[in-house]
XYZ file of C-alpha atoms in Angstrom:
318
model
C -13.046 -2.985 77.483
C -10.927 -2.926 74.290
C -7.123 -3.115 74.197
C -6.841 0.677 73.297
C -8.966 1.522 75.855
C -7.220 0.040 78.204
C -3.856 0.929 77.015
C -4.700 4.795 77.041
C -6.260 4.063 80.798
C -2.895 2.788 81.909
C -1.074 5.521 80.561
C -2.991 7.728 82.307
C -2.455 6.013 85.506
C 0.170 8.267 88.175
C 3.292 7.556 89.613
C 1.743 8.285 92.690
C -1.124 5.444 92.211
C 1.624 2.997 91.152
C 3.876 3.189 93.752
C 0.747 2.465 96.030
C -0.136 -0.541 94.130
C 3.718 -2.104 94.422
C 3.600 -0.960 98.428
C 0.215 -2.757 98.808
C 2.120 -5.965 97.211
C 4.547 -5.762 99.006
C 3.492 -5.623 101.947
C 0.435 -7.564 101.516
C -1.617 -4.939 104.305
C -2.895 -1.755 103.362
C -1.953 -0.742 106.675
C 1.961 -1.558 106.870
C 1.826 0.011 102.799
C 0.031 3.500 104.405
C 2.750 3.403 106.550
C 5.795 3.131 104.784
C 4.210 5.655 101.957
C 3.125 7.774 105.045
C -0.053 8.281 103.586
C -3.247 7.586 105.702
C -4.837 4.142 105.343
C -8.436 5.182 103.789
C -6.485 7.319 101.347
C -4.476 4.357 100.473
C -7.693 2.540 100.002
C -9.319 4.852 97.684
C -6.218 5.464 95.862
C -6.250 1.847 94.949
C -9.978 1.632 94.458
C -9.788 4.772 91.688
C -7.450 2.657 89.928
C -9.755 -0.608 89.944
C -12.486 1.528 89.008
C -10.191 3.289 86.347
C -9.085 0.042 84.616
C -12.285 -2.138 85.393
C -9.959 -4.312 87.047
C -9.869 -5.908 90.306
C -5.973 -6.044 91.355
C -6.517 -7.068 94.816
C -8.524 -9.850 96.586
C -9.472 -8.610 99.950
C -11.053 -10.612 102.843
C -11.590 -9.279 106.282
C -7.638 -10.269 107.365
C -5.724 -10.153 104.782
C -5.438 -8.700 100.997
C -3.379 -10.589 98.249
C -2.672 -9.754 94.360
C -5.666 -11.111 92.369
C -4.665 -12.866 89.237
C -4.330 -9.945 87.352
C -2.226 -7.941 90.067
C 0.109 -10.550 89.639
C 0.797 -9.923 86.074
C 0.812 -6.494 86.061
C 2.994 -6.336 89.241
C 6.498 -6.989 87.303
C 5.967 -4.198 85.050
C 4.521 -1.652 87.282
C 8.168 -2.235 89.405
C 10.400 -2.326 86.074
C 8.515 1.062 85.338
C 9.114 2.334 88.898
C 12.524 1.267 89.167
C 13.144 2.826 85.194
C 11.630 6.108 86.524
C 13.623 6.594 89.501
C 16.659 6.104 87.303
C 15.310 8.877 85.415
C 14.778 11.510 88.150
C 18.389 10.746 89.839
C 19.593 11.466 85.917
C 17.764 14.163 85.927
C 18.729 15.822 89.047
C 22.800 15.179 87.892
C 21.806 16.956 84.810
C 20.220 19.903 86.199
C 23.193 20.029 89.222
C 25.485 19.478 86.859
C 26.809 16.253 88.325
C 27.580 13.416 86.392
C 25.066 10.982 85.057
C 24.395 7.218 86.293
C 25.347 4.392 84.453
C 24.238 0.421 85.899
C 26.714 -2.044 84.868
C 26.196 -5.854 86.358
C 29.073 -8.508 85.883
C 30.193 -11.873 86.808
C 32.339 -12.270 89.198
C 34.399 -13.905 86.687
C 34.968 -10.817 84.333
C 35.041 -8.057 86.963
C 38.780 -7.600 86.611
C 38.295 -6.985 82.825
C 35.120 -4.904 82.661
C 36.762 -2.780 85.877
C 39.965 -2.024 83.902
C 38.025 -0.967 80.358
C 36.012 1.338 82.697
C 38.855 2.630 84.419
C 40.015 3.713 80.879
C 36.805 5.173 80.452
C 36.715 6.844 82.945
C 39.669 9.293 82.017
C 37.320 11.330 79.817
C 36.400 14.226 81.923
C 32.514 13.873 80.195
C 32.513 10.199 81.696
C 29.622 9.344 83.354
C 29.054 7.967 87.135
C 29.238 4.009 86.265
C 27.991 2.236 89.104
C 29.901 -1.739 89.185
C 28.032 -4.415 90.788
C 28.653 -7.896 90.810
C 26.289 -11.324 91.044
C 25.421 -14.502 89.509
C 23.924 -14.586 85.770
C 20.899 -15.354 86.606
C 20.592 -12.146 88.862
C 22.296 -9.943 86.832
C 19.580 -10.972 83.851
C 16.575 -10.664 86.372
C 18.146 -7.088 86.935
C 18.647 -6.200 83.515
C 14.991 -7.225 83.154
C 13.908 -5.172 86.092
C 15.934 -2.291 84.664
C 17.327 -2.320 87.791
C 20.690 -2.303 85.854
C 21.086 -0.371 81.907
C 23.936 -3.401 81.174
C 25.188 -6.713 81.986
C 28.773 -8.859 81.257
C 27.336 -12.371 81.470
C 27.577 -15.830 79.808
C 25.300 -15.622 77.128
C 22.142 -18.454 76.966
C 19.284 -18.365 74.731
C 17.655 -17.567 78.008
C 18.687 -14.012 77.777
C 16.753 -13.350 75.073
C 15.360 -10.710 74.242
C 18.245 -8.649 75.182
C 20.750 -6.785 72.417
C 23.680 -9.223 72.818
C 27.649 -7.720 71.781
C 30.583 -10.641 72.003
C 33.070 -9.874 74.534
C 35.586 -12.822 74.514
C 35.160 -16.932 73.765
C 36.721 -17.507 77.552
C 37.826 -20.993 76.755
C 38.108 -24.073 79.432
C 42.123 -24.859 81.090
C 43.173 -27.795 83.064
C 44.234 -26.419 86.659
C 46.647 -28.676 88.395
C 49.461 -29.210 90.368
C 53.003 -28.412 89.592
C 53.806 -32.447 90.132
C 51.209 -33.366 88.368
C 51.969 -35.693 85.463
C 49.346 -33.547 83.350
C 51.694 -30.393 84.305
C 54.417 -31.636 81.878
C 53.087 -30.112 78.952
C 51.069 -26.868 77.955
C 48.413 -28.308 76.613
C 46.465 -31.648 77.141
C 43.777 -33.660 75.206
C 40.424 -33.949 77.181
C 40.656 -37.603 77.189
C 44.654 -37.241 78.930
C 42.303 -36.546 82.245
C 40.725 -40.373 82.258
C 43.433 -41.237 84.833
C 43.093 -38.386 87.464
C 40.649 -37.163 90.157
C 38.687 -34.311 88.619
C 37.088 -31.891 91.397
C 33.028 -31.163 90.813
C 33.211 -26.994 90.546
C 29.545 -26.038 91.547
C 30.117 -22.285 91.365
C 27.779 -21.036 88.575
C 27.679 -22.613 85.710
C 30.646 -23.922 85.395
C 30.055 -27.324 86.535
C 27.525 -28.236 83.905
C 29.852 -26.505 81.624
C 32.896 -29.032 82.662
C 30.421 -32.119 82.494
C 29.504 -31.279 79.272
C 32.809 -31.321 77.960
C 33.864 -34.535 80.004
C 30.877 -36.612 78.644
C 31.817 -37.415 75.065
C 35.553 -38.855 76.813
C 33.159 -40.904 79.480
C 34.506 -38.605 82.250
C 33.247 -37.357 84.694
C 34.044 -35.238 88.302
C 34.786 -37.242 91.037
C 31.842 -37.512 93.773
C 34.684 -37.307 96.197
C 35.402 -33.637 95.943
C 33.097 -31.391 95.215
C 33.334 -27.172 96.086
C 31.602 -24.067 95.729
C 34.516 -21.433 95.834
C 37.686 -21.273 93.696
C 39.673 -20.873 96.694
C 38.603 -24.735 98.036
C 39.156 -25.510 94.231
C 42.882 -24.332 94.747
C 43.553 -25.652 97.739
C 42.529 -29.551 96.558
C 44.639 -29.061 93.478
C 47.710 -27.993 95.083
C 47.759 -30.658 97.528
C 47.970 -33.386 94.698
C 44.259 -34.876 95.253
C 42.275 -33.637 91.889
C 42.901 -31.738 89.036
C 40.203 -28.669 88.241
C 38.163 -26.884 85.517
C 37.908 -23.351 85.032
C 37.110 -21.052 82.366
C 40.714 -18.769 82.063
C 38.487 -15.621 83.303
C 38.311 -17.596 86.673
C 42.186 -18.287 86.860
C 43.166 -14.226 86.721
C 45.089 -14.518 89.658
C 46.813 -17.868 89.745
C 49.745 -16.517 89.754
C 49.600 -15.698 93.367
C 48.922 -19.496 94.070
C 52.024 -21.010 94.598
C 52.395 -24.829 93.331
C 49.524 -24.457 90.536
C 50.117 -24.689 86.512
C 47.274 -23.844 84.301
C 47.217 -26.263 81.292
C 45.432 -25.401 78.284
C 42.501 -28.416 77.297
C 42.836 -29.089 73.502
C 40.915 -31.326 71.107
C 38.627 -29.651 71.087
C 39.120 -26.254 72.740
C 36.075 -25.349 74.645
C 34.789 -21.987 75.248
C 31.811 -20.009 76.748
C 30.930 -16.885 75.639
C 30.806 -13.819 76.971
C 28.383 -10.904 75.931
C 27.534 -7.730 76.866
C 23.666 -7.687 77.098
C 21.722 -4.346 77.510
C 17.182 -4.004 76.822
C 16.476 -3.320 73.147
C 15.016 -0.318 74.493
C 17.879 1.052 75.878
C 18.508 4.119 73.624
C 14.955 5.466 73.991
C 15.564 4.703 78.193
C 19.034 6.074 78.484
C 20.456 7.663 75.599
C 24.110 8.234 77.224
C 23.996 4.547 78.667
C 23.780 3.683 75.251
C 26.736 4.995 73.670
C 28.764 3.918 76.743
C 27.561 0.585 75.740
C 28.958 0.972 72.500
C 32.261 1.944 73.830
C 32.209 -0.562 76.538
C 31.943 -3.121 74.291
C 34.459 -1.659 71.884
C 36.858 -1.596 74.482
C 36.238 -4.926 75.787
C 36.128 -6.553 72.628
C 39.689 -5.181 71.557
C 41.023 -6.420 74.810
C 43.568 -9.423 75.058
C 42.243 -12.890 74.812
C 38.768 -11.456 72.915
C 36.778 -14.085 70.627
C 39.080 -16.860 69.833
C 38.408 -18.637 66.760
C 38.309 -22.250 66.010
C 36.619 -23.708 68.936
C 33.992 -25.950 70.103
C 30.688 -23.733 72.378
C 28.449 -25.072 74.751
């Protein structure tokens, strides 16, 4: 069959036969999928059949027990569920529009910049034509699978040429601080030198991506974080630091609320200044998808990107 043949055959293919395709995936029986469709099994079998037979394609490899994707189910499988998930979108859109309700908008951000994306929306928000914006939260590489899913319309994330090909805004350069204790010979001044840490215990920050982020920067000095202590949360981060053991890394979007931690002093790393950056990242396709998620991406970002602390200059990215 040629391409265009096949193309128009998949656009003629139903909702109705591609949400039985994802349920037979899913479930990996045609029995459990009739059931949770609440369709009857043989129609569930011919349903899938007519679209074999449709696209001369066999998506399923059956034997007497058991049915799994065949080669080519697998492919198509991500696409049919981006298209599902970008059509449900549409009908709960479409419903606010016709009910007069507001519409949906799918923002995902790190945990890192939730304070800052929450208070530009807030602002947002006081336009009486502001849409619903629905906040969720994860790590980058879930918010990207998301965004690729369409399960969201936009994500705040550290950028990596991994994201590609997403539409990619600058947000702010969130550069690298020293985090130690108040008695900490390092606390003396406001700023130290990266190589000013060779004499201290330096705690091994897992969360994200931070730690490769802090080894990166430690590797031209011959540092590195000590094996001894090594955490997953900023909280256990915290609590080493302000007993005197180690001295922590964190982007300054991490350190929002030290000043509810008693006995810490955040200490700006110089020479060079390190940053990572952070983009808003939203599907090329966006505008065709979601017109209105669009231009609240443009104002998002406008927003964001006139906040304090927004793409510093002169520094060092990795």
């Amino acid at each position: 069959m040629r391409a265009d043949q096949l193309a128009t055959r998949l656009q003629a293919l139903s909702l109705r036969q591609l949400r039985s395709f994802a349920a037979v995936a899913r479930f990996g029986s045609f029995s459990r999928a009739a059931a949770d469709l609440a369709v009857t099994q043989p129609a569930l079998s011919a349903t899938i059949r007519q679209m074999e037979g449709r696209l001369e394609i066999v998506l399923f490899d059956r034997t007497t027990h058991a049915v799994a994707l065949s080669e080519a189910g697998r492919a198509m499988l991500p696409h049919v569920e981006r298209l599902l998930t970008t059509a449900g979108h549409a009908f709960v859109d479409m419903r606010a529009a016709l009910t007069h309700q507001r519409p949906a908008i799918r923002i995902g951000v790190m945990p890192s910049a939730m304070a800052m994306v929450a208070q530009a929306v807030a602002a947002l928000d006081a336009d009486d034509a502001a849409p619903d914006v629905h906040l969720s939260d994860g790590r980058s590489d879930e918010l990207v699978q998301g965004l690729r899913e369409a399960r969201l319309d936009m994500i705040v994330s550290a950028a990596s040429a991994a994201d590609a090909p997403f539409d990619r805004h600058l947000l702010v350069e969130d550069d690298l601080l020293l985090v130690a204790s108040d008695a900490h010979p390092l606390a003396r001044r406001d700023a130290q030198p990266w190589r000013a840490l060779a004499a201290s215990q330096i705690v091994h920050f897992a969360g994200g991506s931070i730690g490769e982020l802090a080894a990166a920067a430690l590797l031209p000095y011959g540092l590195a974080a000590s094996p001894r202590y090594r955490v997953d949360h900023v909280e256990s981060l915290y609590g080493l630091v302000r007993s005197g053991l180690a001295v922590g890394i964190l982007p300054r979007l991490y350190t929002h609320m030290v000043h509810h931690q008693d006995g810490i002093r955040l200490i700006r790393l110089v020479a060079p200044v390190i940053t990572r950056k952070i983009m808003l990242l939203s599907r090329p396709t966006l505008g065709a998808e979601h017109p209105l998620a669009a231009d609240y991406a443009l104002r998002l970002h406008a927003r964001l990107a006139a906040a304090p602390g927004a793409a510093a200059p002169d520094s060092a990215e990795y």
